[in-house]
mmCIF file with all atom_site columns, C-alpha atoms in Angstrom:
data_model
loop_
_atom_site.group_PDB
_atom_site.id
_atom_site.type_symbol
_atom_site.label_atom_id
_atom_site.label_alt_id
_atom_site.label_comp_id
_atom_site.label_asym_id
_atom_site.label_entity_id
_atom_site.label_seq_id
_atom_site.pdbx_PDB_ins_code
_atom_site.Cartn_x
_atom_site.Cartn_y
_atom_site.Cartn_z
_atom_site.occupancy
_atom_site.B_iso_or_equiv
_atom_site.pdbx_formal_charge
_atom_site.auth_seq_id
_atom_site.auth_comp_id
_atom_site.auth_asym_id
_atom_site.auth_atom_id
_atom_site.pdbx_PDB_model_num
ATOM 1   C CA . MET A 1 1   ? -16.122 -51.826 -15.089 1.00 0.00 ? 15  MET A CA 1
ATOM 2   C CA . LYS A 1 2   ? -13.396 -54.794 -15.933 1.00 0.00 ? 16  LYS A CA 1
ATOM 3   C CA . LYS A 1 3   ? -12.453 -55.151 -19.874 1.00 0.00 ? 17  LYS A CA 1
ATOM 4   C CA . LEU A 1 4   ? -12.885 -58.288 -21.443 1.00 0.00 ? 18  LEU A CA 1
ATOM 5   C CA . GLU A 1 5   ? -9.055  -58.883 -20.991 1.00 0.00 ? 19  GLU A CA 1
ATOM 6   C CA . ASP A 1 6   ? -9.436  -59.361 -17.316 1.00 0.00 ? 20  ASP A CA 1
ATOM 7   C CA . TYR A 1 7   ? -11.712 -62.038 -17.351 1.00 0.00 ? 21  TYR A CA 1
ATOM 8   C CA . VAL A 1 8   ? -9.156  -64.504 -19.516 1.00 0.00 ? 22  VAL A CA 1
ATOM 9   C CA . VAL A 1 9   ? -7.161  -66.278 -17.244 1.00 0.00 ? 23  VAL A CA 1
ATOM 10  C CA . SER A 1 10  ? -3.656  -66.682 -19.049 1.00 0.00 ? 24  SER A CA 1
ATOM 11  C CA . ILE A 1 11  ? -1.954  -70.257 -18.095 1.00 0.00 ? 25  ILE A CA 1
ATOM 12  C CA . LEU A 1 12  ? 2.220   -70.309 -18.274 1.00 0.00 ? 26  LEU A CA 1
ATOM 13  C CA . ASP A 1 13  ? 3.800   -72.548 -19.934 1.00 0.00 ? 27  ASP A CA 1
ATOM 14  C CA . TYR A 1 14  ? 0.695   -74.385 -21.507 1.00 0.00 ? 28  TYR A CA 1
ATOM 15  C CA . PRO A 1 15  ? 0.151   -76.879 -23.507 1.00 0.00 ? 29  PRO A CA 1
ATOM 16  C CA . GLN A 1 16  ? 4.132   -76.343 -23.367 1.00 0.00 ? 30  GLN A CA 1
ATOM 17  C CA . GLU A 1 17  ? 7.071   -74.645 -22.003 1.00 0.00 ? 31  GLU A CA 1
ATOM 18  C CA . GLY A 1 18  ? 7.001   -71.232 -23.654 1.00 0.00 ? 32  GLY A CA 1
ATOM 19  C CA . ILE A 1 19  ? 3.331   -70.991 -24.425 1.00 0.00 ? 33  ILE A CA 1
ATOM 20  C CA . ILE A 1 20  ? 0.972   -68.681 -23.005 1.00 0.00 ? 34  ILE A CA 1
ATOM 21  C CA . PHE A 1 21  ? -2.259  -70.163 -22.905 1.00 0.00 ? 35  PHE A CA 1
ATOM 22  C CA . ARG A 1 22  ? -5.166  -68.231 -23.055 1.00 0.00 ? 36  ARG A CA 1
ATOM 23  C CA . ASP A 1 23  ? -8.042  -69.924 -21.485 1.00 0.00 ? 37  ASP A CA 1
ATOM 24  C CA . VAL A 1 24  ? -11.578 -68.371 -22.786 1.00 0.00 ? 38  VAL A CA 1
ATOM 25  C CA . THR A 1 25  ? -13.460 -70.389 -20.292 1.00 0.00 ? 39  THR A CA 1
ATOM 26  C CA . SER A 1 26  ? -13.079 -68.263 -17.357 1.00 0.00 ? 40  SER A CA 1
ATOM 27  C CA . ILE A 1 27  ? -15.046 -65.407 -19.657 1.00 0.00 ? 41  ILE A CA 1
ATOM 28  C CA . LEU A 1 28  ? -17.866 -68.391 -19.603 1.00 0.00 ? 42  LEU A CA 1
ATOM 29  C CA . GLU A 1 29  ? -17.637 -69.177 -16.257 1.00 0.00 ? 43  GLU A CA 1
ATOM 30  C CA . ASP A 1 30  ? -18.286 -65.280 -15.332 1.00 0.00 ? 44  ASP A CA 1
ATOM 31  C CA . ALA A 1 31  ? -21.737 -64.017 -16.218 1.00 0.00 ? 45  ALA A CA 1
ATOM 32  C CA . GLU A 1 32  ? -20.251 -60.439 -16.707 1.00 0.00 ? 46  GLU A CA 1
ATOM 33  C CA . GLY A 1 33  ? -17.338 -61.514 -18.745 1.00 0.00 ? 47  GLY A CA 1
ATOM 34  C CA . LEU A 1 34  ? -19.778 -63.666 -20.642 1.00 0.00 ? 48  LEU A CA 1
ATOM 35  C CA . HIS A 1 35  ? -22.095 -60.450 -21.493 1.00 0.00 ? 49  HIS A CA 1
ATOM 36  C CA . LEU A 1 36  ? -19.497 -58.354 -22.111 1.00 0.00 ? 50  LEU A CA 1
ATOM 37  C CA . ALA A 1 37  ? -17.889 -61.117 -24.712 1.00 0.00 ? 51  ALA A CA 1
ATOM 38  C CA . ILE A 1 38  ? -21.228 -61.324 -27.002 1.00 0.00 ? 52  ILE A CA 1
ATOM 39  C CA . ASP A 1 39  ? -21.825 -57.582 -26.547 1.00 0.00 ? 53  ASP A CA 1
ATOM 40  C CA . SER A 1 40  ? -18.558 -57.013 -28.154 1.00 0.00 ? 54  SER A CA 1
ATOM 41  C CA . LEU A 1 41  ? -18.473 -59.428 -30.928 1.00 0.00 ? 55  LEU A CA 1
ATOM 42  C CA . ILE A 1 42  ? -21.876 -57.831 -32.070 1.00 0.00 ? 56  ILE A CA 1
ATOM 43  C CA . GLU A 1 43  ? -20.335 -54.271 -31.459 1.00 0.00 ? 57  GLU A CA 1
ATOM 44  C CA . GLU A 1 44  ? -17.899 -55.385 -34.054 1.00 0.00 ? 58  GLU A CA 1
ATOM 45  C CA . VAL A 1 45  ? -20.531 -56.800 -36.989 1.00 0.00 ? 59  VAL A CA 1
ATOM 46  C CA . LYS A 1 46  ? -23.734 -54.756 -36.307 1.00 0.00 ? 60  LYS A CA 1
ATOM 47  C CA . ASP A 1 47  ? -22.887 -52.475 -38.995 1.00 0.00 ? 61  ASP A CA 1
ATOM 48  C CA . LEU A 1 48  ? -21.922 -55.194 -41.532 1.00 0.00 ? 62  LEU A CA 1
ATOM 49  C CA . ASP A 1 49  ? -24.389 -56.581 -44.263 1.00 0.00 ? 63  ASP A CA 1
ATOM 50  C CA . PHE A 1 50  ? -24.394 -59.552 -44.176 1.00 0.00 ? 64  PHE A CA 1
ATOM 51  C CA . ASP A 1 51  ? -26.642 -62.887 -44.083 1.00 0.00 ? 65  ASP A CA 1
ATOM 52  C CA . ILE A 1 52  ? -25.447 -65.695 -42.331 1.00 0.00 ? 66  ILE A CA 1
ATOM 53  C CA . ILE A 1 53  ? -22.909 -66.305 -39.287 1.00 0.00 ? 67  ILE A CA 1
ATOM 54  C CA . ILE A 1 54  ? -20.651 -69.494 -39.072 1.00 0.00 ? 68  ILE A CA 1
ATOM 55  C CA . GLY A 1 55  ? -19.438 -70.643 -36.322 1.00 0.00 ? 69  GLY A CA 1
ATOM 56  C CA . PRO A 1 56  ? -16.988 -73.467 -35.724 1.00 0.00 ? 70  PRO A CA 1
ATOM 57  C CA . GLU A 1 57  ? -17.376 -76.531 -33.255 1.00 0.00 ? 71  GLU A CA 1
ATOM 58  C CA . SER A 1 58  ? -17.182 -75.738 -30.674 1.00 0.00 ? 72  SER A CA 1
ATOM 59  C CA . ARG A 1 59  ? -16.522 -72.603 -29.191 1.00 0.00 ? 73  ARG A CA 1
ATOM 60  C CA . GLY A 1 60  ? -17.756 -70.746 -32.531 1.00 0.00 ? 74  GLY A CA 1
ATOM 61  C CA . PHE A 1 61  ? -20.553 -72.330 -31.780 1.00 0.00 ? 75  PHE A CA 1
ATOM 62  C CA . ILE A 1 62  ? -20.585 -70.370 -28.370 1.00 0.00 ? 76  ILE A CA 1
ATOM 63  C CA . PHE A 1 63  ? -19.891 -67.242 -29.067 1.00 0.00 ? 77  PHE A CA 1
ATOM 64  C CA . GLY A 1 64  ? -21.826 -66.948 -32.748 1.00 0.00 ? 78  GLY A CA 1
ATOM 65  C CA . MET A 1 65  ? -24.907 -68.369 -31.798 1.00 0.00 ? 79  MET A CA 1
ATOM 66  C CA . PRO A 1 66  ? -25.755 -65.879 -29.305 1.00 0.00 ? 80  PRO A CA 1
ATOM 67  C CA . VAL A 1 67  ? -24.692 -63.041 -31.995 1.00 0.00 ? 81  VAL A CA 1
ATOM 68  C CA . ALA A 1 68  ? -26.468 -64.538 -34.683 1.00 0.00 ? 82  ALA A CA 1
ATOM 69  C CA . TYR A 1 69  ? -29.564 -64.003 -32.374 1.00 0.00 ? 83  TYR A CA 1
ATOM 70  C CA . GLU A 1 70  ? -29.736 -60.759 -31.356 1.00 0.00 ? 84  GLU A CA 1
ATOM 71  C CA . LEU A 1 71  ? -29.033 -59.387 -34.736 1.00 0.00 ? 85  LEU A CA 1
ATOM 72  C CA . ASN A 1 72  ? -32.018 -61.804 -36.036 1.00 0.00 ? 86  ASN A CA 1
ATOM 73  C CA . LYS A 1 73  ? -29.451 -63.522 -39.051 1.00 0.00 ? 87  LYS A CA 1
ATOM 74  C CA . ALA A 1 74  ? -29.276 -67.222 -39.263 1.00 0.00 ? 88  ALA A CA 1
ATOM 75  C CA . PHE A 1 75  ? -26.335 -69.385 -37.720 1.00 0.00 ? 89  PHE A CA 1
ATOM 76  C CA . VAL A 1 76  ? -24.529 -72.423 -39.612 1.00 0.00 ? 90  VAL A CA 1
ATOM 77  C CA . PRO A 1 77  ? -22.232 -74.811 -37.605 1.00 0.00 ? 91  PRO A CA 1
ATOM 78  C CA . VAL A 1 78  ? -19.160 -76.111 -38.941 1.00 0.00 ? 92  VAL A CA 1
ATOM 79  C CA . ARG A 1 79  ? -18.516 -79.472 -37.529 1.00 0.00 ? 93  ARG A CA 1
ATOM 80  C CA . LYS A 1 80  ? -15.697 -81.972 -36.934 1.00 0.00 ? 94  LYS A CA 1
ATOM 81  C CA . LYS A 1 81  ? -16.206 -84.556 -39.397 1.00 0.00 ? 95  LYS A CA 1
ATOM 82  C CA . GLY A 1 82  ? -18.914 -87.252 -38.805 1.00 0.00 ? 96  GLY A CA 1
ATOM 83  C CA . LYS A 1 83  ? -21.047 -84.804 -36.821 1.00 0.00 ? 97  LYS A CA 1
ATOM 84  C CA . LEU A 1 84  ? -23.729 -83.661 -39.477 1.00 0.00 ? 98  LEU A CA 1
ATOM 85  C CA . PRO A 1 85  ? -26.501 -85.880 -40.793 1.00 0.00 ? 99  PRO A CA 1
ATOM 86  C CA . CYS A 1 86  ? -27.219 -84.395 -44.035 1.00 0.00 ? 100 CYS A CA 1
ATOM 87  C CA . GLU A 1 87  ? -24.992 -84.066 -46.919 1.00 0.00 ? 101 GLU A CA 1
ATOM 88  C CA . THR A 1 88  ? -21.814 -82.240 -46.059 1.00 0.00 ? 102 THR A CA 1
ATOM 89  C CA . ALA A 1 89  ? -18.596 -80.417 -47.778 1.00 0.00 ? 103 ALA A CA 1
ATOM 90  C CA . SER A 1 90  ? -15.632 -81.382 -46.496 1.00 0.00 ? 104 SER A CA 1
ATOM 91  C CA . ILE A 1 91  ? -12.265 -80.365 -45.629 1.00 0.00 ? 105 ILE A CA 1
ATOM 92  C CA . SER A 1 92  ? -9.038  -81.232 -45.004 1.00 0.00 ? 106 SER A CA 1
ATOM 93  C CA . TYR A 1 93  ? -6.691  -78.784 -42.840 1.00 0.00 ? 107 TYR A CA 1
ATOM 94  C CA . GLU A 1 94  ? -3.077  -79.276 -41.431 1.00 0.00 ? 108 GLU A CA 1
ATOM 95  C CA . LEU A 1 95  ? -2.808  -79.136 -37.749 1.00 0.00 ? 109 LEU A CA 1
ATOM 96  C CA . GLU A 1 96  ? 0.272   -78.278 -35.258 1.00 0.00 ? 110 GLU A CA 1
ATOM 97  C CA . TYR A 1 97  ? 0.497   -81.825 -34.761 1.00 0.00 ? 111 TYR A CA 1
ATOM 98  C CA . GLY A 1 98  ? -1.378  -83.398 -37.767 1.00 0.00 ? 112 GLY A CA 1
ATOM 99  C CA . THR A 1 99  ? -4.686  -82.882 -39.733 1.00 0.00 ? 113 THR A CA 1
ATOM 100 C CA . ALA A 1 100 ? -8.143  -82.159 -39.263 1.00 0.00 ? 114 ALA A CA 1
ATOM 101 C CA . GLU A 1 101 ? -11.192 -82.115 -41.250 1.00 0.00 ? 115 GLU A CA 1
ATOM 102 C CA . LEU A 1 102 ? -14.440 -79.835 -40.700 1.00 0.00 ? 116 LEU A CA 1
ATOM 103 C CA . GLU A 1 103 ? -17.743 -80.211 -43.004 1.00 0.00 ? 117 GLU A CA 1
ATOM 104 C CA . ILE A 1 104 ? -20.450 -77.945 -43.553 1.00 0.00 ? 118 ILE A CA 1
ATOM 105 C CA . HIS A 1 105 ? -24.287 -78.991 -44.757 1.00 0.00 ? 119 HIS A CA 1
ATOM 106 C CA . THR A 1 106 ? -24.125 -78.299 -48.412 1.00 0.00 ? 120 THR A CA 1
ATOM 107 C CA . ARG A 1 107 ? -27.567 -76.730 -48.041 1.00 0.00 ? 121 ARG A CA 1
ATOM 108 C CA . SER A 1 108 ? -26.608 -74.224 -45.489 1.00 0.00 ? 122 SER A CA 1
ATOM 109 C CA . ILE A 1 109 ? -24.267 -72.149 -48.030 1.00 0.00 ? 123 ILE A CA 1
ATOM 110 C CA . LYS A 1 110 ? -25.481 -71.097 -51.313 1.00 0.00 ? 124 LYS A CA 1
ATOM 111 C CA . PRO A 1 111 ? -23.974 -68.619 -53.817 1.00 0.00 ? 125 PRO A CA 1
ATOM 112 C CA . GLY A 1 112 ? -24.213 -64.967 -53.024 1.00 0.00 ? 126 GLY A CA 1
ATOM 113 C CA . ASP A 1 113 ? -24.827 -65.710 -49.334 1.00 0.00 ? 127 ASP A CA 1
ATOM 114 C CA . ARG A 1 114 ? -22.622 -63.178 -47.413 1.00 0.00 ? 128 ARG A CA 1
ATOM 115 C CA . VAL A 1 115 ? -21.201 -64.789 -44.278 1.00 0.00 ? 129 VAL A CA 1
ATOM 116 C CA . VAL A 1 116 ? -19.326 -63.631 -41.276 1.00 0.00 ? 130 VAL A CA 1
ATOM 117 C CA . ILE A 1 117 ? -17.326 -66.370 -39.469 1.00 0.00 ? 131 ILE A CA 1
ATOM 118 C CA . ILE A 1 118 ? -17.092 -65.871 -35.666 1.00 0.00 ? 132 ILE A CA 1
ATOM 119 C CA . ASP A 1 119 ? -14.671 -68.144 -33.433 1.00 0.00 ? 133 ASP A CA 1
ATOM 120 C CA . ASP A 1 120 ? -13.271 -67.510 -29.891 1.00 0.00 ? 134 ASP A CA 1
ATOM 121 C CA . LEU A 1 121 ? -9.366  -67.476 -31.320 1.00 0.00 ? 135 LEU A CA 1
ATOM 122 C CA . MET A 1 122 ? -7.320  -66.860 -34.206 1.00 0.00 ? 136 MET A CA 1
ATOM 123 C CA . ALA A 1 123 ? -3.645  -68.366 -33.589 1.00 0.00 ? 137 ALA A CA 1
ATOM 124 C CA . THR A 1 124 ? -2.072  -69.494 -37.008 1.00 0.00 ? 138 THR A CA 1
ATOM 125 C CA . GLY A 1 125 ? -5.165  -69.337 -39.219 1.00 0.00 ? 139 GLY A CA 1
ATOM 126 C CA . GLY A 1 126 ? -4.934  -72.867 -40.330 1.00 0.00 ? 140 GLY A CA 1
ATOM 127 C CA . THR A 1 127 ? -8.754  -73.340 -39.015 1.00 0.00 ? 141 THR A CA 1
ATOM 128 C CA . MET A 1 128 ? -9.999  -70.284 -39.890 1.00 0.00 ? 142 MET A CA 1
ATOM 129 C CA . ASP A 1 129 ? -8.260  -70.815 -43.725 1.00 0.00 ? 143 ASP A CA 1
ATOM 130 C CA . ALA A 1 130 ? -10.426 -73.993 -44.431 1.00 0.00 ? 144 ALA A CA 1
ATOM 131 C CA . ILE A 1 131 ? -13.644 -72.416 -43.380 1.00 0.00 ? 145 ILE A CA 1
ATOM 132 C CA . VAL A 1 132 ? -13.427 -69.644 -45.616 1.00 0.00 ? 146 VAL A CA 1
ATOM 133 C CA . GLN A 1 133 ? -12.711 -72.103 -48.631 1.00 0.00 ? 147 GLN A CA 1
ATOM 134 C CA . LEU A 1 134 ? -15.863 -74.315 -47.086 1.00 0.00 ? 148 LEU A CA 1
ATOM 135 C CA . VAL A 1 135 ? -17.502 -71.091 -47.600 1.00 0.00 ? 149 VAL A CA 1
ATOM 136 C CA . GLU A 1 136 ? -16.359 -69.741 -50.888 1.00 0.00 ? 150 GLU A CA 1
ATOM 137 C CA . GLY A 1 137 ? -16.545 -73.544 -52.942 1.00 0.00 ? 151 GLY A CA 1
ATOM 138 C CA . PRO A 1 138 ? -20.363 -72.814 -53.670 1.00 0.00 ? 152 PRO A CA 1
ATOM 139 C CA . GLY A 1 139 ? -20.092 -69.238 -54.108 1.00 0.00 ? 153 GLY A CA 1
ATOM 140 C CA . ALA A 1 140 ? -20.908 -67.283 -51.002 1.00 0.00 ? 154 ALA A CA 1
ATOM 141 C CA . GLU A 1 141 ? -18.941 -64.335 -49.965 1.00 0.00 ? 155 GLU A CA 1
ATOM 142 C CA . VAL A 1 142 ? -16.928 -63.967 -46.575 1.00 0.00 ? 156 VAL A CA 1
ATOM 143 C CA . VAL A 1 143 ? -17.672 -60.290 -45.148 1.00 0.00 ? 157 VAL A CA 1
ATOM 144 C CA . SER A 1 144 ? -15.560 -60.553 -42.447 1.00 0.00 ? 158 SER A CA 1
ATOM 145 C CA . ILE A 1 145 ? -13.760 -62.923 -40.056 1.00 0.00 ? 159 ILE A CA 1
ATOM 146 C CA . VAL A 1 146 ? -14.403 -62.022 -36.227 1.00 0.00 ? 160 VAL A CA 1
ATOM 147 C CA . CYS A 1 147 ? -12.003 -63.769 -33.458 1.00 0.00 ? 161 CYS A CA 1
ATOM 148 C CA . LEU A 1 148 ? -12.542 -62.851 -29.884 1.00 0.00 ? 162 LEU A CA 1
ATOM 149 C CA . MET A 1 149 ? -9.011  -63.004 -28.953 1.00 0.00 ? 163 MET A CA 1
ATOM 150 C CA . GLU A 1 150 ? -5.837  -62.967 -31.451 1.00 0.00 ? 164 GLU A CA 1
ATOM 151 C CA . LEU A 1 151 ? -2.451  -64.300 -30.981 1.00 0.00 ? 165 LEU A CA 1
ATOM 152 C CA . MET A 1 152 ? -0.904  -61.745 -33.032 1.00 0.00 ? 166 MET A CA 1
ATOM 153 C CA . GLY A 1 153 ? 2.552   -63.415 -32.296 1.00 0.00 ? 167 GLY A CA 1
ATOM 154 C CA . LEU A 1 154 ? 1.444   -66.471 -34.445 1.00 0.00 ? 168 LEU A CA 1
ATOM 155 C CA . LYS A 1 155 ? 0.317   -63.874 -37.387 1.00 0.00 ? 169 LYS A CA 1
ATOM 156 C CA . GLY A 1 156 ? -2.734  -66.101 -38.749 1.00 0.00 ? 170 GLY A CA 1
ATOM 157 C CA . ARG A 1 157 ? -4.107  -62.905 -40.142 1.00 0.00 ? 171 ARG A CA 1
ATOM 158 C CA . LYS A 1 158 ? -1.272  -62.762 -42.996 1.00 0.00 ? 172 LYS A CA 1
ATOM 159 C CA . ARG A 1 159 ? -3.396  -65.629 -44.313 1.00 0.00 ? 173 ARG A CA 1
ATOM 160 C CA . PHE A 1 160 ? -5.744  -63.242 -44.914 1.00 0.00 ? 174 PHE A CA 1
ATOM 161 C CA . GLU A 1 161 ? -5.248  -60.473 -46.904 1.00 0.00 ? 175 GLU A CA 1
ATOM 162 C CA . GLY A 1 162 ? -7.949  -59.038 -48.681 1.00 0.00 ? 176 GLY A CA 1
ATOM 163 C CA . TYR A 1 163 ? -10.357 -59.665 -45.882 1.00 0.00 ? 177 TYR A CA 1
ATOM 164 C CA . ASP A 1 164 ? -11.903 -57.948 -43.358 1.00 0.00 ? 178 ASP A CA 1
ATOM 165 C CA . VAL A 1 165 ? -10.585 -59.552 -39.765 1.00 0.00 ? 179 VAL A CA 1
ATOM 166 C CA . ARG A 1 166 ? -11.404 -58.065 -36.635 1.00 0.00 ? 180 ARG A CA 1
ATOM 167 C CA . SER A 1 167 ? -10.458 -59.130 -33.195 1.00 0.00 ? 181 SER A CA 1
ATOM 168 C CA . VAL A 1 168 ? -11.671 -58.001 -30.075 1.00 0.00 ? 182 VAL A CA 1
ATOM 169 C CA . ILE A 1 169 ? -8.635  -58.766 -28.001 1.00 0.00 ? 183 ILE A CA 1
ATOM 170 C CA . LYS A 1 170 ? -5.334  -58.702 -29.798 1.00 0.00 ? 184 LYS A CA 1
ATOM 171 C CA . TYR A 1 171 ? -2.103  -60.445 -27.738 1.00 0.00 ? 185 TYR A CA 1
ATOM 172 C CA . PRO A 1 172 ? 1.231   -59.709 -28.803 1.00 0.00 ? 186 PRO A CA 1
ATOM 173 C CA . GLY A 1 173 ? 2.681   -63.009 -28.482 1.00 0.00 ? 187 GLY A CA 1
ATOM 174 C CA . LYS A 1 174 ? 2.109   -66.400 -29.497 1.00 0.00 ? 188 LYS A CA 1
#
């Protein structure tokens, strides 16, 4: 049986020289790889005490939703600015080449909710940090931050000292 890492296609020098791009779509394109990815994420969170899974647009939707479904938990999307129809809370954050803004419905997270955040990749941790702030703003608790892949060389995990951070695949470089 193949390991999950075997389904990831690594593309050298993309999007710029010196970068190894870890392509998650190669997991999605293979039924066994997708099944293994979802099962691996379920394994990471199945014993945690939580109420809600949050998944950021767009790959957090892909991986978080089936985990929420399997564990009978609510799923709350975090979207790019302007994509949610009701009242939202938003946060701006820094990207490598500019800024971005994320939003969540204000009705979705309440004080005391226990939340697991699931995404495909942790690099510098900027996006995840913004999501943590959106969750904790109304008084909810981040129980765990779970990523399918983590680029350890970018040290995103350091932003989350005191949090439970889990990754299925850990790559040592960038």
